[in-house]
Amino acid sequence: MSARPNAAATAVTTVVAEAVETATESADPCCAAPLPVLGRDVTVPLVTGGEVTYAALDYAASAPALQRVWDDVAAYAPYYGSVHRGAGYLSQLSTDLFENSRATVAEFLDCRPGDQVVFTRSTTDSLNLLAAAVPADCQVFVFETEHHASLLPWGSPHAPGRGGSDARVTYLDAPRTPARAVEILERALAARDPHGPALVCVTGASNVTGELWPVKELAAAAHAHGARIVLDAAQLAPHHPVSVTELDVDWVAFSGHKLYAPFGSGVLAGRADWLQDSQPYLAGGGASRKVARRADGGVDVEWHTTAARHEAGSPNVIGVYSIASACKALTEAGFDALVAREDHLIATVRAGLAEVPEVRVLSLFGDDAPRVGVISFVVEGWNSSHFAAALSAEYGIGVRDGLFCAHPLVRTLLGSDPQDPGECGAPEAAPGERSLNAIRVSFGAGTPDEHVERFVGAVKELVRNGAQWKYRTEDGRCVPDRG
């Protein structure tokens, strides 16, 4: 069904033109203006007095909404209606918008003919969906360096044939070079017994170190050994173009809330056969084509074979449209310019941190490894939660501290024993004491230079002079002591 001309589309077209003009106002990509994001003018109070514009440097957790995305959603909102099968104008318009968004995402990912784009709630949801769809005799191979969203679904009791003692998951050790990652995978795949179906799950960019993984080479290795591969692109898609065809991956998963579209949607895109052969991820309306009573009193169900098979229930139309809007905005801004500008920000942060001897940046592949705007580090003599709290309370800078839902990787990078205590976001040591966690700064297309410059200056000042305020632990968080 083709899209119909409507007032919402006219409004969106105007917003697109304004966004592209803003993003391309500078000829030098390193000096190009950041893409406008929602909340860029928000001010926050400082515990030391006064207010400052908030520096959002936690993009790896959730990126702020692009202003373009927000405006597109607002333009559509009056036309919101039920999706699929509705006879009314707004229902048909919303159905067109929903399905056209699917086509936009497929184009953004450079999907192959026949690939399916399934809308989910998040990357976690997407990978759990795929885990429920793998054949029961499939072996799964995953590096210990993965985010928990990629690390944990394969042994879930909700995945047929994969729960409890029947789970056939091989966890691979952290490699120290991209070439070593390929070697480890090839050896593991060649040694599998029996030599049946296999699936490899790998990240495109680490949510801890920001380092890019050799996805194309890993895909080639997987296919050479008769395995398939799914790419966790949650941290890659917001920063670099992702081509399913060029990388030759079988599936890709990502989240809207990291792609400047925080409205509760995600994507699983790729080959249709395993998805068509599996039971629906959720049973209900939308996934079923026909339901009829049998003579014996039971119910027969004929399920869809399209992406709808795994999209039961009323879909999140606004979330889906927001992802499509973000895909268009990033494509029109041009990834060459976005990457060049982000590389400039990365260089600024890394150079600044390198000037502080007490700072140790965490890395798997070394200083020269290509990366996205995600950098984790520890500071000698500081509890990481205390340091992050001081950045927020005294400088208006939002970063993240903890193990970043990648516990095995952070433990490896910190050189800790697997049994050492530590958990995400819970400072178990007092301010000033060593703790098993780190600090992560992350940024992207909406980050102005001033935010990273303020961050570097704040790190230097805190290490040199210490915090200006006292802090205490409250409900698992390090907070200013106001009492």
Short mmCIF file of C-alpha atoms in Angstrom, two decimals:
data_model
loop_
_atom_site.label_atom_id
_atom_site.label_comp_id
_atom_site.label_asym_id
_atom_site.label_seq_id
_atom_site.Cartn_x
_atom_site.Cartn_y
_atom_site.Cartn_z
CA MET A 1 0.00 0.00 0.00
CA SER A 2 1.55 3.32 -1.00
CA ALA A 3 1.64 6.37 1.25
CA ARG A 4 -1.13 8.94 0.71
CA PRO A 5 -0.49 12.72 0.58
CA ASN A 6 -1.52 14.23 3.92
CA ALA A 7 -0.92 17.23 6.14
CA ALA A 8 1.40 15.24 8.40
CA ALA A 9 3.65 14.38 5.46
CA THR A 10 3.74 18.04 4.40
CA ALA A 11 4.79 19.11 7.89
CA VAL A 12 7.42 16.38 8.02
CA THR A 13 8.87 17.48 4.67
CA THR A 14 9.37 21.01 6.01
CA VAL A 15 11.07 19.70 9.14
CA VAL A 16 13.38 17.50 7.04
CA ALA A 17 14.55 20.46 4.96
CA GLU A 18 15.28 22.54 8.06
CA ALA A 19 17.19 19.71 9.75
CA VAL A 20 19.34 19.00 6.70
CA GLU A 21 20.13 22.71 6.28
CA THR A 22 21.22 22.95 9.93
CA ALA A 23 23.34 19.79 9.77
CA THR A 24 25.18 20.86 6.61
CA GLU A 25 25.79 24.53 7.33
CA SER A 26 29.57 23.99 7.60
CA ALA A 27 31.72 22.72 4.74
CA ASP A 28 34.28 21.24 7.13
CA PRO A 29 32.81 17.99 8.57
CA CYS A 30 34.99 18.25 11.69
CA CYS A 31 33.52 21.67 12.39
CA ALA A 32 29.95 20.88 11.33
CA ALA A 33 27.25 21.78 13.81
CA PRO A 34 25.86 18.93 15.91
CA LEU A 35 22.43 17.69 14.90
CA PRO A 36 19.73 19.44 16.96
CA VAL A 37 18.51 17.22 19.80
CA LEU A 38 15.72 17.60 22.30
CA GLY A 39 16.87 19.00 25.65
CA ARG A 40 19.96 20.72 24.30
CA ASP A 41 19.09 23.91 26.24
CA VAL A 42 18.07 22.26 29.52
CA THR A 43 19.81 23.73 32.56
CA VAL A 44 20.47 21.84 35.80
CA PRO A 45 21.36 23.06 39.30
CA LEU A 46 24.87 22.61 40.69
CA VAL A 47 25.36 21.58 44.29
CA THR A 48 27.94 24.37 44.58
CA GLY A 49 25.39 26.95 43.46
CA GLY A 50 24.03 28.27 40.20
CA GLU A 51 22.93 26.43 37.08
CA VAL A 52 24.60 25.17 33.92
CA THR A 53 23.46 23.74 30.60
CA TYR A 54 23.29 19.98 31.01
CA ALA A 55 26.03 18.04 29.21
CA ALA A 56 24.42 14.74 28.23
CA LEU A 57 27.36 12.35 27.81
CA ASP A 58 25.57 9.04 28.30
CA TYR A 59 24.54 8.40 24.69
CA ALA A 60 25.55 4.74 24.93
CA ALA A 61 22.70 4.17 27.41
CA SER A 62 20.07 6.30 25.67
CA ALA A 63 20.65 9.10 23.19
CA PRO A 64 18.47 12.19 23.29
CA ALA A 65 15.76 12.40 20.66
CA LEU A 66 16.70 14.25 17.52
CA GLN A 67 14.64 17.42 17.22
CA ARG A 68 13.74 16.19 13.74
CA VAL A 69 12.33 12.97 15.20
CA TRP A 70 10.34 14.83 17.83
CA ASP A 71 8.92 17.22 15.25
CA ASP A 72 8.01 14.38 12.90
CA VAL A 73 6.19 12.52 15.68
CA ALA A 74 4.38 15.70 16.73
CA ALA A 75 3.30 16.31 13.12
CA TYR A 76 1.90 12.78 12.89
CA ALA A 77 0.28 12.60 16.34
CA PRO A 78 -3.08 14.22 15.35
CA TYR A 79 -3.43 11.58 12.64
CA TYR A 80 -2.71 8.64 14.95
CA GLY A 81 -4.99 5.66 14.42
CA SER A 82 -5.15 1.88 14.76
CA VAL A 83 -2.89 -0.09 12.46
CA HIS A 84 -4.03 -2.81 10.00
CA ARG A 85 -7.54 -3.72 9.00
CA GLY A 86 -9.16 -0.43 10.06
CA ALA A 87 -11.54 1.04 7.48
CA GLY A 88 -11.22 4.65 8.65
CA TYR A 89 -8.97 7.21 7.03
CA LEU A 90 -6.68 7.63 10.05
CA SER A 91 -6.31 3.88 10.42
CA GLN A 92 -5.34 3.51 6.78
CA LEU A 93 -2.97 6.45 6.99
CA SER A 94 -1.33 4.99 10.11
CA THR A 95 -1.02 1.60 8.44
CA ASP A 96 0.72 3.22 5.47
CA LEU A 97 3.04 5.08 7.84
CA PHE A 98 3.83 1.87 9.74
CA GLU A 99 4.60 -0.20 6.65
CA ASN A 100 6.50 2.61 4.94
CA SER A 101 8.61 2.86 8.10
CA ARG A 102 9.45 -0.82 7.67
CA ALA A 103 10.65 -0.08 4.13
CA THR A 104 12.69 2.89 5.38
CA VAL A 105 14.47 0.73 7.96
CA ALA A 106 15.16 -1.96 5.34
CA GLU A 107 16.74 0.68 3.11
CA PHE A 108 18.74 2.15 6.03
CA LEU A 109 20.17 -1.32 6.76
CA ASP A 110 20.67 -2.17 3.07
CA CYS A 111 18.73 -5.40 3.52
CA ARG A 112 18.66 -8.14 0.90
CA PRO A 113 15.55 -8.99 -1.11
CA GLY A 114 13.50 -11.38 0.99
CA ASP A 115 14.83 -10.16 4.34
CA GLN A 116 12.24 -9.38 6.99
CA VAL A 117 12.16 -6.32 9.24
CA VAL A 118 10.46 -7.17 12.52
CA PHE A 119 9.64 -4.37 14.96
CA THR A 120 10.32 -5.14 18.60
CA ARG A 121 10.73 -3.22 21.85
CA SER A 122 14.55 -3.05 21.93
CA THR A 123 17.78 -4.81 21.03
CA THR A 124 17.25 -7.09 24.04
CA ASP A 125 13.79 -7.97 22.79
CA SER A 126 15.09 -8.56 19.26
CA LEU A 127 17.78 -10.98 20.37
CA ASN A 128 15.41 -12.84 22.69
CA LEU A 129 13.04 -13.18 19.72
CA LEU A 130 15.82 -14.69 17.63
CA ALA A 131 16.85 -16.96 20.52
CA ALA A 132 13.32 -18.33 20.54
CA ALA A 133 13.50 -18.91 16.77
CA VAL A 134 16.79 -20.81 16.45
CA PRO A 135 16.46 -24.54 15.70
CA ALA A 136 16.50 -26.73 18.77
CA ASP A 137 19.74 -28.44 17.68
CA CYS A 138 21.56 -25.17 16.99
CA GLN A 139 24.78 -24.33 18.81
CA VAL A 140 25.33 -20.70 19.73
CA PHE A 141 28.75 -19.02 19.97
CA VAL A 142 29.12 -15.71 21.76
CA PHE A 143 32.14 -13.79 23.05
CA GLU A 144 32.26 -12.98 26.77
CA THR A 145 32.74 -9.35 25.73
CA GLU A 146 29.09 -8.92 24.73
CA HIS A 147 26.47 -6.75 26.39
CA HIS A 148 24.10 -8.86 28.46
CA ALA A 149 21.42 -8.36 25.78
CA SER A 150 23.63 -10.43 23.45
CA LEU A 151 25.20 -12.67 26.08
CA LEU A 152 22.21 -14.03 27.99
CA PRO A 153 19.19 -14.80 25.74
CA TRP A 154 20.60 -18.00 24.23
CA GLY A 155 20.33 -20.00 27.45
CA SER A 156 16.98 -18.53 28.41
CA PRO A 157 14.37 -21.07 29.54
CA HIS A 158 11.91 -19.27 27.28
CA ALA A 159 13.87 -20.24 24.18
CA PRO A 160 12.72 -23.67 22.90
CA GLY A 161 15.41 -26.29 23.36
CA ARG A 162 17.83 -23.79 24.88
CA GLY A 163 16.97 -23.71 28.57
CA GLY A 164 18.65 -25.33 31.55
CA SER A 165 21.02 -28.24 30.95
CA ASP A 166 19.95 -28.49 27.29
CA ALA A 167 21.35 -25.06 26.44
CA ARG A 168 24.20 -25.46 23.94
CA VAL A 169 25.99 -22.15 24.24
CA THR A 170 29.75 -21.68 23.92
CA TYR A 171 31.17 -18.56 25.53
CA LEU A 172 34.39 -17.44 23.87
CA ASP A 173 37.24 -15.69 25.69
CA ALA A 174 37.89 -11.99 25.15
CA PRO A 175 40.28 -11.47 22.22
CA ARG A 176 42.98 -8.83 22.40
CA THR A 177 43.08 -8.08 18.66
CA PRO A 178 40.48 -8.18 15.90
CA ALA A 179 42.49 -10.89 14.12
CA ARG A 180 42.52 -12.94 17.30
CA ALA A 181 38.72 -12.68 17.48
CA VAL A 182 38.45 -14.30 14.05
CA GLU A 183 40.94 -17.02 15.02
CA ILE A 184 39.08 -17.87 18.23
CA LEU A 185 35.77 -18.10 16.40
CA GLU A 186 37.12 -20.22 13.55
CA ARG A 187 38.69 -22.69 15.97
CA ALA A 188 35.50 -22.99 18.02
CA LEU A 189 33.28 -23.49 14.97
CA ALA A 190 35.59 -26.09 13.44
CA ALA A 191 35.66 -28.06 16.69
CA ARG A 192 31.93 -28.14 17.29
CA ASP A 193 30.42 -31.58 17.65
CA PRO A 194 28.07 -32.47 16.12
CA HIS A 195 28.74 -30.28 13.10
CA GLY A 196 25.15 -29.05 12.84
CA PRO A 197 23.42 -25.66 12.72
CA ALA A 198 25.27 -22.86 14.48
CA LEU A 199 24.73 -19.19 15.24
CA VAL A 200 27.33 -16.57 16.14
CA CYS A 201 26.32 -13.42 18.02
CA VAL A 202 28.68 -10.45 17.95
CA THR A 203 28.57 -6.74 18.66
CA GLY A 204 29.46 -4.17 16.04
CA ALA A 205 30.90 -1.69 18.55
CA SER A 206 31.55 -2.34 22.22
CA ASN A 207 29.29 -0.57 24.68
CA VAL A 208 32.27 -0.43 27.07
CA THR A 209 35.30 0.49 24.97
CA GLY A 210 33.62 1.79 21.81
CA GLU A 211 35.98 -0.33 19.73
CA LEU A 212 34.77 -1.59 16.36
CA TRP A 213 34.68 -5.35 15.88
CA PRO A 214 35.70 -7.09 12.62
CA VAL A 215 32.12 -7.94 11.71
CA LYS A 216 32.68 -8.66 8.02
CA GLU A 217 35.59 -11.00 8.77
CA LEU A 218 33.65 -12.76 11.53
CA ALA A 219 30.70 -13.20 9.18
CA ALA A 220 32.96 -14.73 6.55
CA ALA A 221 34.42 -17.10 9.13
CA ALA A 222 30.96 -18.09 10.35
CA HIS A 223 29.68 -18.81 6.85
CA ALA A 224 32.82 -20.73 5.93
CA HIS A 225 32.01 -23.12 8.77
CA GLY A 226 28.30 -23.41 7.97
CA ALA A 227 27.16 -21.05 10.72
CA ARG A 228 24.97 -17.97 10.70
CA ILE A 229 25.68 -14.68 12.43
CA VAL A 230 23.59 -11.98 14.13
CA LEU A 231 24.99 -8.49 14.60
CA ASP A 232 24.17 -6.50 17.71
CA ALA A 233 24.27 -3.03 16.16
CA ALA A 234 22.90 -1.14 19.17
CA GLN A 235 26.14 0.86 19.51
CA LEU A 236 27.12 0.77 15.84
CA ALA A 237 24.02 1.97 13.98
CA PRO A 238 23.89 5.43 15.66
CA HIS A 239 27.50 6.14 14.65
CA HIS A 240 28.32 4.30 11.41
CA PRO A 241 26.36 3.03 8.42
CA VAL A 242 25.30 -0.61 8.72
CA SER A 243 24.88 -2.65 5.54
CA VAL A 244 23.45 -6.12 5.97
CA THR A 245 24.46 -6.86 2.39
CA GLU A 246 28.05 -5.60 2.60
CA LEU A 247 28.77 -7.09 6.03
CA ASP A 248 27.01 -10.30 4.94
CA VAL A 249 25.39 -10.83 8.33
CA ASP A 250 22.25 -12.94 8.59
CA TRP A 251 20.47 -10.70 11.10
CA VAL A 252 20.97 -7.32 12.70
CA ALA A 253 19.37 -5.94 15.86
CA PHE A 254 19.28 -2.42 17.25
CA SER A 255 17.23 -0.11 19.49
CA GLY A 256 15.48 3.15 18.72
CA HIS A 257 16.44 4.73 22.03
CA LYS A 258 20.14 4.63 21.08
CA LEU A 259 19.36 5.88 17.55
CA TYR A 260 17.93 9.23 18.73
CA ALA A 261 14.38 7.80 18.74
CA PRO A 262 13.55 7.00 22.39
CA PHE A 263 9.95 5.88 21.95
CA GLY A 264 10.15 2.22 22.91
CA SER A 265 10.85 0.38 19.67
CA GLY A 266 13.60 -1.83 18.27
CA VAL A 267 14.38 -3.82 15.14
CA LEU A 268 15.35 -7.35 14.17
CA ALA A 269 16.09 -7.55 10.46
CA GLY A 270 17.40 -10.39 8.34
CA ARG A 271 16.71 -13.81 6.94
CA ALA A 272 13.12 -15.00 7.02
CA ASP A 273 13.42 -18.79 7.18
CA TRP A 274 14.15 -19.34 10.89
CA LEU A 275 11.57 -16.69 11.78
CA GLN A 276 8.93 -18.32 9.57
CA ASP A 277 9.66 -21.81 10.90
CA SER A 278 9.43 -20.86 14.58
CA GLN A 279 6.38 -20.36 16.74
CA PRO A 280 5.30 -16.72 17.09
CA TYR A 281 7.28 -14.82 19.71
CA LEU A 282 3.95 -13.74 21.21
CA ALA A 283 0.60 -15.35 20.47
CA GLY A 284 -2.30 -13.04 19.74
CA GLY A 285 -4.04 -10.80 17.28
CA GLY A 286 -1.97 -9.53 14.39
CA ALA A 287 0.24 -12.64 14.36
CA SER A 288 -2.63 -14.92 13.33
CA ARG A 289 -4.21 -15.15 9.88
CA LYS A 290 -7.02 -17.52 10.72
CA VAL A 291 -8.40 -19.02 13.94
CA ALA A 292 -11.15 -21.65 13.89
CA ARG A 293 -12.76 -24.07 16.30
CA ARG A 294 -12.24 -27.77 15.67
CA ALA A 295 -14.88 -30.44 15.93
CA ASP A 296 -13.25 -31.71 19.10
CA GLY A 297 -13.65 -28.29 20.70
CA GLY A 298 -10.06 -27.14 20.31
CA VAL A 299 -8.69 -24.27 18.25
CA ASP A 300 -6.69 -24.34 15.02
CA VAL A 301 -4.48 -21.35 14.24
CA GLU A 302 -2.87 -20.35 10.97
CA TRP A 303 -0.03 -17.90 11.64
CA HIS A 304 1.30 -15.24 9.34
CA THR A 305 4.55 -15.99 7.51
CA THR A 306 5.50 -12.31 7.23
CA ALA A 307 7.08 -10.13 9.91
CA ALA A 308 3.60 -9.83 11.45
CA ARG A 309 4.08 -13.40 12.77
CA HIS A 310 6.26 -11.94 15.54
CA GLU A 311 4.42 -8.64 16.02
CA ALA A 312 1.32 -9.74 17.92
CA GLY A 313 -0.78 -7.06 19.57
CA SER A 314 -1.26 -3.40 18.72
CA PRO A 315 2.07 -2.14 17.42
CA ASN A 316 3.95 0.89 18.72
CA VAL A 317 3.27 3.03 15.66
CA ILE A 318 4.88 6.16 17.07
CA GLY A 319 7.97 4.23 18.17
CA VAL A 320 8.30 2.64 14.74
CA TYR A 321 7.79 5.95 12.93
CA SER A 322 10.37 7.61 15.16
CA ILE A 323 12.97 4.98 14.19
CA ALA A 324 12.22 5.57 10.51
CA SER A 325 12.51 9.32 11.04
CA ALA A 326 15.90 8.89 12.74
CA CYS A 327 17.10 6.63 9.92
CA LYS A 328 16.19 9.30 7.39
CA ALA A 329 17.74 12.10 9.43
CA LEU A 330 21.08 10.32 9.84
CA THR A 331 21.17 9.30 6.18
CA GLU A 332 20.41 12.82 4.99
CA ALA A 333 22.96 14.38 7.35
CA GLY A 334 25.54 12.04 5.82
CA PHE A 335 27.49 9.46 7.79
CA ASP A 336 30.79 10.69 6.35
CA ALA A 337 30.27 14.06 8.01
CA LEU A 338 28.88 12.53 11.21
CA VAL A 339 31.81 10.11 11.57
CA ALA A 340 34.37 12.83 10.87
CA ARG A 341 32.86 15.09 13.50
CA GLU A 342 32.62 12.28 16.05
CA ASP A 343 36.25 11.32 15.41
CA HIS A 344 37.14 14.92 16.28
CA LEU A 345 35.25 14.62 19.59
CA ILE A 346 36.88 11.24 20.33
CA ALA A 347 40.33 12.72 19.74
CA THR A 348 39.53 15.63 22.06
CA VAL A 349 38.46 13.34 24.89
CA ARG A 350 41.27 10.82 24.48
CA ALA A 351 43.92 13.53 24.28
CA GLY A 352 42.56 15.20 27.39
CA LEU A 353 42.40 11.97 29.40
CA ALA A 354 45.94 11.07 28.27
CA GLU A 355 47.17 14.19 30.05
CA VAL A 356 45.99 12.83 33.40
CA PRO A 357 48.38 10.11 34.67
CA GLU A 358 45.82 8.86 37.19
CA VAL A 359 43.36 7.96 34.41
CA ARG A 360 43.44 4.53 32.76
CA VAL A 361 41.30 4.11 29.65
CA LEU A 362 39.92 0.60 29.18
CA SER A 363 40.64 -1.10 25.86
CA LEU A 364 40.64 -4.55 24.30
CA PHE A 365 42.34 -3.81 20.99
CA GLY A 366 44.72 -0.98 21.92
CA ASP A 367 44.94 2.78 21.45
CA ASP A 368 44.99 2.67 17.66
CA ALA A 369 41.80 0.64 17.27
CA PRO A 370 38.98 2.40 15.41
CA ARG A 371 36.08 3.22 17.69
CA VAL A 372 32.82 5.09 18.17
CA GLY A 373 32.17 7.76 20.80
CA VAL A 374 32.18 5.42 23.81
CA ILE A 375 35.11 5.59 26.27
CA SER A 376 35.37 3.90 29.67
CA PHE A 377 38.05 4.59 32.24
CA VAL A 378 39.01 4.38 35.90
CA VAL A 379 40.76 6.98 38.04
CA GLU A 380 43.42 5.95 40.51
CA GLY A 381 42.35 6.65 44.08
CA TRP A 382 38.71 7.22 43.18
CA ASN A 383 35.55 5.19 43.56
CA SER A 384 34.07 5.43 40.05
CA SER A 385 30.57 6.09 41.37
CA HIS A 386 31.90 8.94 43.49
CA PHE A 387 33.70 10.42 40.48
CA ALA A 388 30.58 10.20 38.30
CA ALA A 389 28.46 11.76 41.04
CA ALA A 390 30.87 14.69 41.34
CA LEU A 391 30.82 15.24 37.56
CA SER A 392 27.05 15.50 37.73
CA ALA A 393 26.57 17.50 40.95
CA GLU A 394 29.47 19.94 40.50
CA TYR A 395 29.73 20.29 36.70
CA GLY A 396 26.33 19.36 35.26
CA ILE A 397 27.81 16.45 33.28
CA GLY A 398 25.88 13.20 32.92
CA VAL A 399 28.03 10.08 32.48
CA ARG A 400 27.54 6.48 33.59
CA ASP A 401 29.34 4.37 36.18
CA GLY A 402 29.21 0.65 36.90
CA LEU A 403 29.78 -2.48 34.85
CA PHE A 404 27.56 -1.32 31.98
CA CYS A 405 25.58 -4.57 31.67
CA ALA A 406 28.76 -6.19 30.36
CA HIS A 407 30.08 -7.67 33.59
CA PRO A 408 32.47 -10.29 32.18
CA LEU A 409 34.10 -7.76 29.84
CA VAL A 410 34.58 -5.05 32.46
CA ARG A 411 35.91 -7.60 34.95
CA THR A 412 38.41 -8.76 32.31
CA LEU A 413 39.49 -5.21 31.52
CA LEU A 414 39.88 -4.37 35.22
CA GLY A 415 41.81 -7.58 35.84
CA SER A 416 39.44 -8.69 38.59
CA ASP A 417 38.64 -12.16 39.84
CA PRO A 418 35.26 -13.41 38.58
CA GLN A 419 34.12 -13.69 42.20
CA ASP A 420 35.03 -10.13 43.17
CA PRO A 421 31.94 -8.21 44.30
CA GLY A 422 30.52 -5.50 42.09
CA GLU A 423 27.34 -4.65 40.25
CA CYS A 424 26.09 -2.02 37.85
CA GLY A 425 25.54 1.35 39.43
CA ALA A 426 25.97 0.28 43.06
CA PRO A 427 29.04 1.76 44.75
CA GLU A 428 30.03 -0.91 47.24
CA ALA A 429 33.10 1.03 48.36
CA ALA A 430 33.00 4.36 50.16
CA PRO A 431 33.95 7.53 48.25
CA GLY A 432 37.72 7.49 47.74
CA GLU A 433 38.02 3.71 48.03
CA ARG A 434 38.66 1.29 45.18
CA SER A 435 35.52 -0.24 43.66
CA LEU A 436 34.85 -2.78 40.94
CA ASN A 437 33.30 -0.43 38.42
CA ALA A 438 34.30 2.14 35.84
CA ILE A 439 33.19 5.45 34.37
CA ARG A 440 31.83 5.71 30.84
CA VAL A 441 31.55 8.85 28.74
CA SER A 442 29.66 8.56 25.45
CA PHE A 443 28.52 11.01 22.82
CA GLY A 444 27.31 11.26 19.26
CA ALA A 445 25.69 13.33 16.54
CA GLY A 446 24.03 15.76 18.95
CA THR A 447 27.05 16.51 21.16
CA PRO A 448 28.51 20.05 21.00
CA ASP A 449 32.24 20.59 21.46
CA GLU A 450 31.65 22.47 24.70
CA HIS A 451 30.26 19.36 26.41
CA VAL A 452 33.36 17.25 25.81
CA GLU A 453 35.66 20.17 26.58
CA ARG A 454 33.85 20.75 29.88
CA PHE A 455 34.14 17.05 30.64
CA VAL A 456 37.91 16.98 30.04
CA GLY A 457 38.37 20.10 32.17
CA ALA A 458 36.23 18.63 34.96
CA VAL A 459 38.23 15.38 35.02
CA LYS A 460 41.49 17.28 35.31
CA GLU A 461 40.12 19.54 38.05
CA LEU A 462 38.64 16.69 40.10
CA VAL A 463 41.87 14.68 39.94
CA ARG A 464 43.96 17.74 40.81
CA ASN A 465 41.80 19.32 43.53
CA GLY A 466 39.33 16.66 44.62
CA ALA A 467 35.57 17.06 44.96
CA GLN A 468 34.21 20.27 46.41
CA TRP A 469 31.36 18.48 48.16
CA LYS A 470 30.89 15.49 50.43
CA TYR A 471 29.05 12.44 49.09
CA ARG A 472 27.31 9.42 50.58
CA THR A 473 25.66 6.23 49.35
CA GLU A 474 21.86 6.27 49.21
CA ASP A 475 19.72 3.52 47.68
CA GLY A 476 22.73 2.14 45.84
CA ARG A 477 23.79 5.48 44.37
CA CYS A 478 26.52 7.94 45.33
CA VAL A 479 24.82 11.29 45.96
CA PRO A 480 25.74 14.69 47.43
CA ASP A 481 25.45 14.78 51.22
CA ARG A 482 23.06 17.65 51.88
CA GLY A 483 22.54 16.86 55.54
#
